[in-house]
PDB file of C-alpha atoms in Angstrom:
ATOM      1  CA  UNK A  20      21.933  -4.713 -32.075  1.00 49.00           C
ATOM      2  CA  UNK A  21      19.168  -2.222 -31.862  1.00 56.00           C
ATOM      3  CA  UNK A  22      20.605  -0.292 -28.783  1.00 55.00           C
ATOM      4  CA  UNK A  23      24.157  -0.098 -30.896  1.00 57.00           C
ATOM      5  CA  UNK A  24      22.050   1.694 -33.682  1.00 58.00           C
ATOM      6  CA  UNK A  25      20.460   3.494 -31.174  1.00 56.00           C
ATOM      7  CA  UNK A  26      24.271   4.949 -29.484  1.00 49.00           C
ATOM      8  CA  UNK A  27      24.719   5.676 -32.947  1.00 56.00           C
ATOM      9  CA  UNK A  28      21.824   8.053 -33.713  1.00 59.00           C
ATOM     10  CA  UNK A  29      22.273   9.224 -30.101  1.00 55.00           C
ATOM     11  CA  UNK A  30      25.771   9.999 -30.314  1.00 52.00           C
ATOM     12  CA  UNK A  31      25.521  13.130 -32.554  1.00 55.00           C
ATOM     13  CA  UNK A  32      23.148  15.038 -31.137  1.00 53.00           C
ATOM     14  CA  UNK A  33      25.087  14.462 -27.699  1.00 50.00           C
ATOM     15  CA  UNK A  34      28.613  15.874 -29.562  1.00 51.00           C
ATOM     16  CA  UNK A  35      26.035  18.536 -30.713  1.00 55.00           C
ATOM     17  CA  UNK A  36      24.592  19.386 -27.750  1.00 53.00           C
ATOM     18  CA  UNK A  37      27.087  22.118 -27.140  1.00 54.00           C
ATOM     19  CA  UNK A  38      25.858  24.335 -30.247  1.00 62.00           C
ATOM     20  CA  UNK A  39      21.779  23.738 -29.145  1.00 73.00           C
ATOM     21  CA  UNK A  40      20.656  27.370 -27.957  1.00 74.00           C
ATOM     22  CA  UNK A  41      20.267  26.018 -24.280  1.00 80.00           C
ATOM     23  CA  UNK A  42      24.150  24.391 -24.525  1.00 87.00           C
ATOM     24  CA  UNK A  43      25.006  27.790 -25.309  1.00 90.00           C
ATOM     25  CA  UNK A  44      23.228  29.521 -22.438  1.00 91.00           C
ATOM     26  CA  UNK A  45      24.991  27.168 -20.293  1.00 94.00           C
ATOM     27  CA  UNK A  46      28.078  27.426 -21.673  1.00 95.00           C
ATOM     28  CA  UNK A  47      27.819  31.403 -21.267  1.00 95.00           C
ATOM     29  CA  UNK A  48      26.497  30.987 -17.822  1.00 95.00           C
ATOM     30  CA  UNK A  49      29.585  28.239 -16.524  1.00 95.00           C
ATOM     31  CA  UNK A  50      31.967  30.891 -18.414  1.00 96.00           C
ATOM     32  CA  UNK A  51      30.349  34.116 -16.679  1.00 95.00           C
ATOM     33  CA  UNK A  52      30.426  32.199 -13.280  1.00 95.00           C
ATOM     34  CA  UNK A  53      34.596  31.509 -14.136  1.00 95.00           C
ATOM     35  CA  UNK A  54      35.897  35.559 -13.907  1.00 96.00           C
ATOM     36  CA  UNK A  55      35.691  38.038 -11.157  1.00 96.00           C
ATOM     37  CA  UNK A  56      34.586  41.440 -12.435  1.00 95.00           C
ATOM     38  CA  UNK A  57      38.412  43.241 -12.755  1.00 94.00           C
ATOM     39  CA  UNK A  58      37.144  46.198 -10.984  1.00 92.00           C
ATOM     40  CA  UNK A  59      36.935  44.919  -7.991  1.00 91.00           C
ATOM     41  CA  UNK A  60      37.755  41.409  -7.690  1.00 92.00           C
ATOM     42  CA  UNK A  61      34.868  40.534  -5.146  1.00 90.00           C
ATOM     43  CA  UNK A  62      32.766  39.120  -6.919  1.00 91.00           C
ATOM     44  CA  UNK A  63      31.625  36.557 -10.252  1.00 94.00           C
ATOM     45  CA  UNK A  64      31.171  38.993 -13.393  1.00 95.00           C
ATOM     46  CA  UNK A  65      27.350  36.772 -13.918  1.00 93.00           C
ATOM     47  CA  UNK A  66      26.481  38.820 -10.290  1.00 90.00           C
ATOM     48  CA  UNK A  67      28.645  41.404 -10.623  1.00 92.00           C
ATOM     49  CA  UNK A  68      26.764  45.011 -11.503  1.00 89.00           C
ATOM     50  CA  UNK A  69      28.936  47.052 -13.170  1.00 91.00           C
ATOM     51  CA  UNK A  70      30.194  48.454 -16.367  1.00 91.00           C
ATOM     52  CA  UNK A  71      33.418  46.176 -17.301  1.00 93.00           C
ATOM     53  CA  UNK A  72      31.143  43.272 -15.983  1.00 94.00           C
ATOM     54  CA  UNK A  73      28.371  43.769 -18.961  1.00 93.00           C
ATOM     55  CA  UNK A  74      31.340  44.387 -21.108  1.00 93.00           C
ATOM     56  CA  UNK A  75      32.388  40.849 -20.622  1.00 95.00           C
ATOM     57  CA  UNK A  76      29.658  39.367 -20.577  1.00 95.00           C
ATOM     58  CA  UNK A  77      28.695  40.643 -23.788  1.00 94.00           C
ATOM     59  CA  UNK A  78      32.509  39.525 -25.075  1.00 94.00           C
ATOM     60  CA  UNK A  79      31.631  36.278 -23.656  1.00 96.00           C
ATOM     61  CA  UNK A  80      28.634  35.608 -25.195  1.00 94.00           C
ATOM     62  CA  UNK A  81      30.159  36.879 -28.890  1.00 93.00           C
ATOM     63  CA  UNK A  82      32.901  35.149 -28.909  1.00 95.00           C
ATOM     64  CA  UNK A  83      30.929  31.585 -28.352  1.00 95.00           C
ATOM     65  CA  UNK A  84      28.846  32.794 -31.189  1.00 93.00           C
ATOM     66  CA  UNK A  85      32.205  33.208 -32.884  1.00 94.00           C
ATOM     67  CA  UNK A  86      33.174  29.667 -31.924  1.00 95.00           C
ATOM     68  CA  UNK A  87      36.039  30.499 -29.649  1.00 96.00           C
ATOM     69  CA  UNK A  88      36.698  27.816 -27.085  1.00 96.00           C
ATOM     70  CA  UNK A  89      36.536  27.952 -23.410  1.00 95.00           C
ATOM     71  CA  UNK A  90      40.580  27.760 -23.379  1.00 95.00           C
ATOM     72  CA  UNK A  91      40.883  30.518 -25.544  1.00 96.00           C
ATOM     73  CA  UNK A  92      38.548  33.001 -24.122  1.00 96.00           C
ATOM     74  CA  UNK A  93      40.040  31.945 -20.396  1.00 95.00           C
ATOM     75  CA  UNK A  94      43.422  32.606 -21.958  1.00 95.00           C
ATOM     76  CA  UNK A  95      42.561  35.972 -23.529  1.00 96.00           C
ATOM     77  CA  UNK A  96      41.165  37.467 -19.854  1.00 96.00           C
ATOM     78  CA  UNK A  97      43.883  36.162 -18.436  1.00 94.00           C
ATOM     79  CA  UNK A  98      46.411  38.117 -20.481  1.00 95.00           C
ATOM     80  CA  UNK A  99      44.145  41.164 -20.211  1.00 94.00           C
ATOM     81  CA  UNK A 100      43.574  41.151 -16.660  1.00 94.00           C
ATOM     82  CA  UNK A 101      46.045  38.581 -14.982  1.00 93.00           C
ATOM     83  CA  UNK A 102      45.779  35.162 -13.176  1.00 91.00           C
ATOM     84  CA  UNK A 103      43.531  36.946 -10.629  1.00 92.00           C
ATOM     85  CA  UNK A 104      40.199  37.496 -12.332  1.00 94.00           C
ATOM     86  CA  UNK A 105      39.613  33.711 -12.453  1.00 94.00           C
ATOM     87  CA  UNK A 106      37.294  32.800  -9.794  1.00 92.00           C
ATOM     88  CA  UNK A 107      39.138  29.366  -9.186  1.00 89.00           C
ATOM     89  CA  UNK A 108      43.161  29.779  -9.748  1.00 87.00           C
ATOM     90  CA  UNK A 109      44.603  26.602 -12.292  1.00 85.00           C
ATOM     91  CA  UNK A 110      48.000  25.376 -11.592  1.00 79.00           C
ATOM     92  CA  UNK A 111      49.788  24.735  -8.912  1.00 80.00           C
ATOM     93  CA  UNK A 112      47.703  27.929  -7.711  1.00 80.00           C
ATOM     94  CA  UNK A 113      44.498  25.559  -7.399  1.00 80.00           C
ATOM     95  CA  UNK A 114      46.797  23.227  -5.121  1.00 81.00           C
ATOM     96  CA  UNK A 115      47.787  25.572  -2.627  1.00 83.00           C
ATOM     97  CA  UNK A 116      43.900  26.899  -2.561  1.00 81.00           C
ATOM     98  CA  UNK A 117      42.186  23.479  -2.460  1.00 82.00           C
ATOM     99  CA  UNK A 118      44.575  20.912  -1.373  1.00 87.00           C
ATOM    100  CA  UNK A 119      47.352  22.247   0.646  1.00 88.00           C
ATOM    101  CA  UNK A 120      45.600  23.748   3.487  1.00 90.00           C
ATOM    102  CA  UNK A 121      43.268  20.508   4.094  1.00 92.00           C
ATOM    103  CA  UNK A 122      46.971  18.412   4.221  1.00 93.00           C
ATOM    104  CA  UNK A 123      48.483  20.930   7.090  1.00 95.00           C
ATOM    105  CA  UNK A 124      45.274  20.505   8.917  1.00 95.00           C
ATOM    106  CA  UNK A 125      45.396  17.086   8.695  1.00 96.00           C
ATOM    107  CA  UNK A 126      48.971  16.820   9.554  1.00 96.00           C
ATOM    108  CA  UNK A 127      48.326  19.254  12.377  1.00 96.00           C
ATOM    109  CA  UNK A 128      45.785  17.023  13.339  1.00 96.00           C
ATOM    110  CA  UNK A 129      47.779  13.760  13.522  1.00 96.00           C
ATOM    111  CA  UNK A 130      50.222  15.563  15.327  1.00 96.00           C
ATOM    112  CA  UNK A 131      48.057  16.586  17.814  1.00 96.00           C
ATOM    113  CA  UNK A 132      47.000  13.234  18.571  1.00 96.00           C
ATOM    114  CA  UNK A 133      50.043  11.689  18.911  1.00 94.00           C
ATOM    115  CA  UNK A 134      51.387  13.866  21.209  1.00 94.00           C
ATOM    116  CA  UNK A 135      47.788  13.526  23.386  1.00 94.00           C
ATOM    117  CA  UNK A 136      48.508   9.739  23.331  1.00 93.00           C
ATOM    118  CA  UNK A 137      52.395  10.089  24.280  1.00 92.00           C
ATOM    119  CA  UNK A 138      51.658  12.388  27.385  1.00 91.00           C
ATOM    120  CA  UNK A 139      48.659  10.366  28.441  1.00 90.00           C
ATOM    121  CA  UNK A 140      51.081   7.437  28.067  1.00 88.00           C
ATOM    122  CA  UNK A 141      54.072   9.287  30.053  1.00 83.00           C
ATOM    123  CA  UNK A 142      51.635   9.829  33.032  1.00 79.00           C
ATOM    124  CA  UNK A 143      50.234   6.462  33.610  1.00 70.00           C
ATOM    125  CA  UNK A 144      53.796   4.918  34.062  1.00 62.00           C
ATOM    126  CA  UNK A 145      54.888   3.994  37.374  1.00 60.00           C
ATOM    127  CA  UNK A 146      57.599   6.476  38.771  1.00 58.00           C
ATOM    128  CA  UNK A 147      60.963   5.731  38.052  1.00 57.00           C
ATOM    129  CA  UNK A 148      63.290   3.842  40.465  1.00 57.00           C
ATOM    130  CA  UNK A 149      64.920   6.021  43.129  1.00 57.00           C
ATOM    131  CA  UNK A 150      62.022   9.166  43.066  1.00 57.00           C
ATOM    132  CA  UNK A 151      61.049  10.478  46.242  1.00 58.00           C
ATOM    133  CA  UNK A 152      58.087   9.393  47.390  1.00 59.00           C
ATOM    134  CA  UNK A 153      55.864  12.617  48.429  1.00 58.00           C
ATOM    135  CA  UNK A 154      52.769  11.126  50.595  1.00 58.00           C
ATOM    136  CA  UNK A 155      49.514  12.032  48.394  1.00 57.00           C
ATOM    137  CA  UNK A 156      48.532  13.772  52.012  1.00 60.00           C
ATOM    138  CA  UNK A 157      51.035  16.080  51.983  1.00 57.00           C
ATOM    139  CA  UNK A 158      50.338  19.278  50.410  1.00 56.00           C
ATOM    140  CA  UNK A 159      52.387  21.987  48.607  1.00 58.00           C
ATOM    141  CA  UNK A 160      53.371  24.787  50.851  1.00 60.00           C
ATOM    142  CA  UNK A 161      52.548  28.042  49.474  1.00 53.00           C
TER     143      UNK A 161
ATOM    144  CA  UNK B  25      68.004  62.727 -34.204  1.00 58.00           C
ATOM    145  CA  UNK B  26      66.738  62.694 -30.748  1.00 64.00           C
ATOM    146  CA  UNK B  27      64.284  65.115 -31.181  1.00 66.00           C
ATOM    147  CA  UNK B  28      63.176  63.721 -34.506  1.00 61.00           C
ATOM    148  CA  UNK B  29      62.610  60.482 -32.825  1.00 62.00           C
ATOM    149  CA  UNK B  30      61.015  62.173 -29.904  1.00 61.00           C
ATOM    150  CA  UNK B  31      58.456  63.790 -32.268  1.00 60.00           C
ATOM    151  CA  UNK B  32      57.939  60.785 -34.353  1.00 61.00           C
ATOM    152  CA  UNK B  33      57.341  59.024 -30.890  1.00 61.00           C
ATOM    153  CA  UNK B  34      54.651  61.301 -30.247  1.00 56.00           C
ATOM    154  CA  UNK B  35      53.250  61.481 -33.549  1.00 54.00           C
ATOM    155  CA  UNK B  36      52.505  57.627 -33.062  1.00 53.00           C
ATOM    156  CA  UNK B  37      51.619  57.555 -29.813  1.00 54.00           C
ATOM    157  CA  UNK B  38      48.934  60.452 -30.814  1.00 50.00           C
ATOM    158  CA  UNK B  39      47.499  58.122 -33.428  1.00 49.00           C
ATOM    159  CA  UNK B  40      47.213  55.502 -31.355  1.00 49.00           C
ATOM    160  CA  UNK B  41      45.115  57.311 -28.906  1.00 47.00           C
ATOM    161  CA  UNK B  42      43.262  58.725 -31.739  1.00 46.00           C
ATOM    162  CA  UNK B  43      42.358  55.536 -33.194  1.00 46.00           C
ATOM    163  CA  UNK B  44      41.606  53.624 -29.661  1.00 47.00           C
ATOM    164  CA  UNK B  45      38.892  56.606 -29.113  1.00 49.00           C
ATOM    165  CA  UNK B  46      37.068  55.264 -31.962  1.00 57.00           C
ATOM    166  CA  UNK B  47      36.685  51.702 -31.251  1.00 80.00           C
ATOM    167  CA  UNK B  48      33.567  50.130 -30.071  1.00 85.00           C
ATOM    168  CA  UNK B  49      32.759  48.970 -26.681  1.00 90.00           C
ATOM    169  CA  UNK B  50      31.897  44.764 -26.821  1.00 91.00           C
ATOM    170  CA  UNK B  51      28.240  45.674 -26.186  1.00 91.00           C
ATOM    171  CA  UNK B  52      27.877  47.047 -29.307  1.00 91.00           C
ATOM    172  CA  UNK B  53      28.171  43.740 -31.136  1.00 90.00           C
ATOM    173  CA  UNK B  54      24.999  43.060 -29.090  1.00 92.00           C
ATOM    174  CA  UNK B  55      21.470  43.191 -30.658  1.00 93.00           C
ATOM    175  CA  UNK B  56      19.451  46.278 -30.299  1.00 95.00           C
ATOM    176  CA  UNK B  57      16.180  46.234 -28.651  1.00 95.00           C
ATOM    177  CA  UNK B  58      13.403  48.255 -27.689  1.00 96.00           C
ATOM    178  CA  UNK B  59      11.586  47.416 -24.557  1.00 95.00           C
ATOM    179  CA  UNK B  60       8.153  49.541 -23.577  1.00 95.00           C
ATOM    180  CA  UNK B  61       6.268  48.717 -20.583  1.00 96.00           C
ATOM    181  CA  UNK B  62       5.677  49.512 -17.000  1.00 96.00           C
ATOM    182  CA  UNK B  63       8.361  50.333 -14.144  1.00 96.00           C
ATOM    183  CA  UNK B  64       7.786  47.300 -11.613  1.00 95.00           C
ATOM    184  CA  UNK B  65      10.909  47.860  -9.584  1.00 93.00           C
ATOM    185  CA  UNK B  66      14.039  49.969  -9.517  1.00 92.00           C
ATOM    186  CA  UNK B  67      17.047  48.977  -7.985  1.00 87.00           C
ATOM    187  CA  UNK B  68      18.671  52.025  -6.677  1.00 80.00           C
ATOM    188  CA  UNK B  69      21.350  52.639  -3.822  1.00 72.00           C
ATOM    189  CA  UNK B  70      24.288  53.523  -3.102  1.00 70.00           C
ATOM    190  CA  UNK B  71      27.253  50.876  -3.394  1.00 72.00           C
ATOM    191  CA  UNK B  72      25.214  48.547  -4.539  1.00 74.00           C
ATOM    192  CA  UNK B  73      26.608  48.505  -8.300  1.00 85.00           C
ATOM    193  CA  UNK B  74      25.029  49.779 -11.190  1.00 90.00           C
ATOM    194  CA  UNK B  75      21.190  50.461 -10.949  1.00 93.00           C
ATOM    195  CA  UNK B  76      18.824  48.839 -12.716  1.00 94.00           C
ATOM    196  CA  UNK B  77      15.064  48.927 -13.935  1.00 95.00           C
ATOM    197  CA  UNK B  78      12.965  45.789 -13.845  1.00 95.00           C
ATOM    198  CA  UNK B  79      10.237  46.583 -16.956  1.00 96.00           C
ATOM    199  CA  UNK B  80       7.023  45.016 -16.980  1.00 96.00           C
ATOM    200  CA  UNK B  81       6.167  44.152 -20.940  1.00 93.00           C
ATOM    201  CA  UNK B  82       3.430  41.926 -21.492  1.00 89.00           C
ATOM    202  CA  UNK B  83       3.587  38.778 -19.567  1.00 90.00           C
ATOM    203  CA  UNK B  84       7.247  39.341 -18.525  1.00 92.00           C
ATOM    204  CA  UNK B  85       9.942  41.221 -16.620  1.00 95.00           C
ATOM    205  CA  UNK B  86      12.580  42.303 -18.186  1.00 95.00           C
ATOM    206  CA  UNK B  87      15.548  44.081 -16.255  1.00 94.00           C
ATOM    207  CA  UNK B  88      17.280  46.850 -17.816  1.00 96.00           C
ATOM    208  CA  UNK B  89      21.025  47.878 -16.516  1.00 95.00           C
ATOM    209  CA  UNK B  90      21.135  51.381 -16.280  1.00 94.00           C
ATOM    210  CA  UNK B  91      24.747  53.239 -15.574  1.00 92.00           C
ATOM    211  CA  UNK B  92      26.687  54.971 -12.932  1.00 90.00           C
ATOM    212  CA  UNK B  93      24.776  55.699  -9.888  1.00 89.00           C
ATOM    213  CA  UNK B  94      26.371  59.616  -9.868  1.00 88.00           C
ATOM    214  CA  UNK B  95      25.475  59.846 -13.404  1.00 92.00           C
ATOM    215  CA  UNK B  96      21.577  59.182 -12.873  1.00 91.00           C
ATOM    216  CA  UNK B  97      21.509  61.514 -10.101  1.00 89.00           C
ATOM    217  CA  UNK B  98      23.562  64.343 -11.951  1.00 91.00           C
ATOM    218  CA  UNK B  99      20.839  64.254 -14.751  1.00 92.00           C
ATOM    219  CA  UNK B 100      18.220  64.311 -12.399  1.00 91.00           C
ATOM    220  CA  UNK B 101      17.022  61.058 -13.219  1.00 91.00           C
ATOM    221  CA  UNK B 102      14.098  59.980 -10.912  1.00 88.00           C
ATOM    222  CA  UNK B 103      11.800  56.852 -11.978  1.00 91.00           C
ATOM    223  CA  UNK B 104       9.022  55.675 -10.083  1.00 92.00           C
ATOM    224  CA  UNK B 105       7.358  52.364  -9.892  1.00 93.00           C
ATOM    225  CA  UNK B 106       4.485  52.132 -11.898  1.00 94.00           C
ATOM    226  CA  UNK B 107       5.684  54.700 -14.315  1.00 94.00           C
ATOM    227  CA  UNK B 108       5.215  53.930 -17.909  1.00 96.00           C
ATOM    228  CA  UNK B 109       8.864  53.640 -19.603  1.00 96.00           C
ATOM    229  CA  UNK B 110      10.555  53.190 -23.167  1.00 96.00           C
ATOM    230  CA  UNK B 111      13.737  51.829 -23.492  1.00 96.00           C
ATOM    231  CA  UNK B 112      16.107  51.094 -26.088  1.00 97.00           C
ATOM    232  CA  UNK B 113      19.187  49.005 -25.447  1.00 96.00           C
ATOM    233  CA  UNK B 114      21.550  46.132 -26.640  1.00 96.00           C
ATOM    234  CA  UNK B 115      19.965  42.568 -25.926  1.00 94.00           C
ATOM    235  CA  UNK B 116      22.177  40.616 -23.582  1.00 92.00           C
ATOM    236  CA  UNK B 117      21.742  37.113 -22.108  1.00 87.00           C
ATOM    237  CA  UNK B 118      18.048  37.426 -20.267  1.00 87.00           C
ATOM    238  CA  UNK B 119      18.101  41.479 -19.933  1.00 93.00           C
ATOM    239  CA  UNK B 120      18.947  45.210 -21.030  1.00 95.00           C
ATOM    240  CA  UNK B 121      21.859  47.409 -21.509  1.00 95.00           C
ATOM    241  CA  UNK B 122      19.935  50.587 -21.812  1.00 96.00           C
ATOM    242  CA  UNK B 123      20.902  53.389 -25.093  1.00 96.00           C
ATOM    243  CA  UNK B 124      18.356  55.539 -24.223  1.00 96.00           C
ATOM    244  CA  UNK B 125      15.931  55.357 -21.519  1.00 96.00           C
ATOM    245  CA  UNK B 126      12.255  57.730 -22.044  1.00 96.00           C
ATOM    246  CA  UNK B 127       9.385  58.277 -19.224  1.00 95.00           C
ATOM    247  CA  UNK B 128       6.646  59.840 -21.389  1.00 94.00           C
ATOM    248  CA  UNK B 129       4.825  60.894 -18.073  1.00 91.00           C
ATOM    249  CA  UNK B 130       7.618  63.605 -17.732  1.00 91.00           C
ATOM    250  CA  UNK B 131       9.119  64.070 -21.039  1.00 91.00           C
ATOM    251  CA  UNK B 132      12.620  63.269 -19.574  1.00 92.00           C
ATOM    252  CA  UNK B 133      14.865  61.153 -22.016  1.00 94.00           C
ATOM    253  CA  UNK B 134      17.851  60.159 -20.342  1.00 94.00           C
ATOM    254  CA  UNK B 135      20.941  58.986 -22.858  1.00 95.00           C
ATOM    255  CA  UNK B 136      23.626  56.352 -21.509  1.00 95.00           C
ATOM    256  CA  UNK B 137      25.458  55.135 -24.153  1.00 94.00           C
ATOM    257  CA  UNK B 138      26.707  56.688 -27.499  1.00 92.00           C
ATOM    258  CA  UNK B 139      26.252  54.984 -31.040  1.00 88.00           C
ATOM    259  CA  UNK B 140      29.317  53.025 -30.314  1.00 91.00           C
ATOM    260  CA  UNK B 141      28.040  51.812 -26.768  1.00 91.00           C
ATOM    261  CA  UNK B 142      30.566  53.353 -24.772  1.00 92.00           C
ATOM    262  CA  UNK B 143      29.220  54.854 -21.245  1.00 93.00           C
ATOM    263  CA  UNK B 144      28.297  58.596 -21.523  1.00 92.00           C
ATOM    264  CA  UNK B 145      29.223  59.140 -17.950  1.00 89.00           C
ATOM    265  CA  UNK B 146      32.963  57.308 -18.261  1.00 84.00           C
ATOM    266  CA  UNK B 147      35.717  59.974 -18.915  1.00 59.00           C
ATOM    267  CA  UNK B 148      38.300  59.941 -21.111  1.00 43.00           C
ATOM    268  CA  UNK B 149      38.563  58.396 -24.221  1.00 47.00           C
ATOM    269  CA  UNK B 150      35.790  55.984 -23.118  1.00 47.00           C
ATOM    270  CA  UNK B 151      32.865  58.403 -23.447  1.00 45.00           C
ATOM    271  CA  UNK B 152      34.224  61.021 -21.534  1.00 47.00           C
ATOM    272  CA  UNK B 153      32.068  64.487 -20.402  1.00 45.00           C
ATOM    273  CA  UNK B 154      32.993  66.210 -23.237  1.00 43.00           C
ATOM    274  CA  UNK B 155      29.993  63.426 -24.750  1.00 47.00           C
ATOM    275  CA  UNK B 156      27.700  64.295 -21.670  1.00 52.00           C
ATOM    276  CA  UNK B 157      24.058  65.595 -22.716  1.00 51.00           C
ATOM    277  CA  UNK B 158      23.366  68.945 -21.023  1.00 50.00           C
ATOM    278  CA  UNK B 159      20.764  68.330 -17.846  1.00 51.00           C
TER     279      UNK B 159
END
């Protein structure tokens, strides 16, 4: 009974956890680590040293001040700046980048093996019926 | 017609720009700060993005983000560590976005951003020369 009280007086400050000053300096930090500065593209605005990359970050940190939400700020670079200045792409975007490259190498993979194991296979069976013998002394002439 | 819709056109599109030049840049929305202390370690060189100062104030390090590498060097800006240096900037996250940056050893004040935080050295409507301090 005790420990339900107790999920009970935990449970707020958890849900509030976000608006505690260190929630937000991780919440700035995740969001700064989520866009590639958009004058160059190489590299996370939170590393990035340049001019439009303080810009951001200084949009970034007012607008959780101003209670936007992660979605919304995401959404507003991305009309700004395009799909590209996200570090990781959403969509079917993240498939192609995370997922579709490990299943070809996979498949290559299994492929590979298969047609190890059918050769191997092909050349340890005994010669077909009517093949010329060629005596294993005989050599090739060149 | 044409050519009164051509004008009107132009009229607006003149507005526009004129209005756009007086916005503020996001980093004015940012606190102001002053920062005094010593010069512990400057980050300058080439194509390695914008330098920076790292201040020594009391018992910690602050770092200061300065502005265009070609702008520094066309105002003959030239810190050393262990110089003594006064800054005034807009707080953001741990650091610095340096205003105005003063070494008392050598009088020099160096100004990087006007009242509305836009980039002295950026041209155009987003600072542009025209807001340059003379050398």
């Amino acid at each position: 009974m005790n420990r339900r009280y107790a999920l009970f007086a935990i449970l707020p400050m958890l849900l509030s956890a976000g608006d505690s000053p260190s929630g937000r300096s991780a919440r700035i930090a995740a969001l700064e680590e989520t866009f590639l500065a958009p004058c160059c593209y190489s590299e996370p605005i939170s590393r990035h040293r340049s001019e439009v990359a303080l810009q951001m970050k200084a949009e970034i940190a007012r607008w959780v001040d101003e209670g936007k939400t992660d979605r919304e700020i995401i959404d507003t670079y991305k009309q700004r700046y395009g799909a590209r200045v996200l570090v990781e792409p959403e969509g079917s975007q993240w498939w192609w980048m995370h997922v579709v490259p490990w299943a070809v190498l996979l498949l290559g993979l299994a492929f590979t093996v298969r047609l190890m194991r059918r050769m191997s296979a092909r050349n340890g069976l005994p010669q077909a019926a009517g093949a010329a013998d060629i005596p294993s002394d005989q050599g090739w002439d060149v | 017609m044409k050519r009164f819709l051509f004008l009107t056109g132009l009229v607006v599109a003149g507005l526009a720009l004129g209005q756009s030049s007086d916005t503020q840049a996001p980093i004015a929305g940012s606190p102001k700060v002053e920062v005094k202390g010593k010069i512990e370690k400057i980050w300058i060189s080439r194509g390695q993005g914008m330098p920076s100062l790292q201040v020594r104030t009391g018992d910690k390090t602050v770092s200061v983000a300065l502005g265009s590498m070609r702008y520094l060097m066309e105002q003959d800006f030239n810190p050393k560590a262990g110089d003594e240096v006064a800054v005034t900037g807009y707080k953001l996250n741990d650091g610095v976005v340096a205003i105005t940056v003063t070494l008392p050893a050598t009088g020099k004040v160096l100004r990087l951003r006007d009242e509305a935080g836009r980039p002295v050295w950026m041209g155009g409507r987003r600072g542009g020369p025209m807001n340059r301090p003379p050398k």
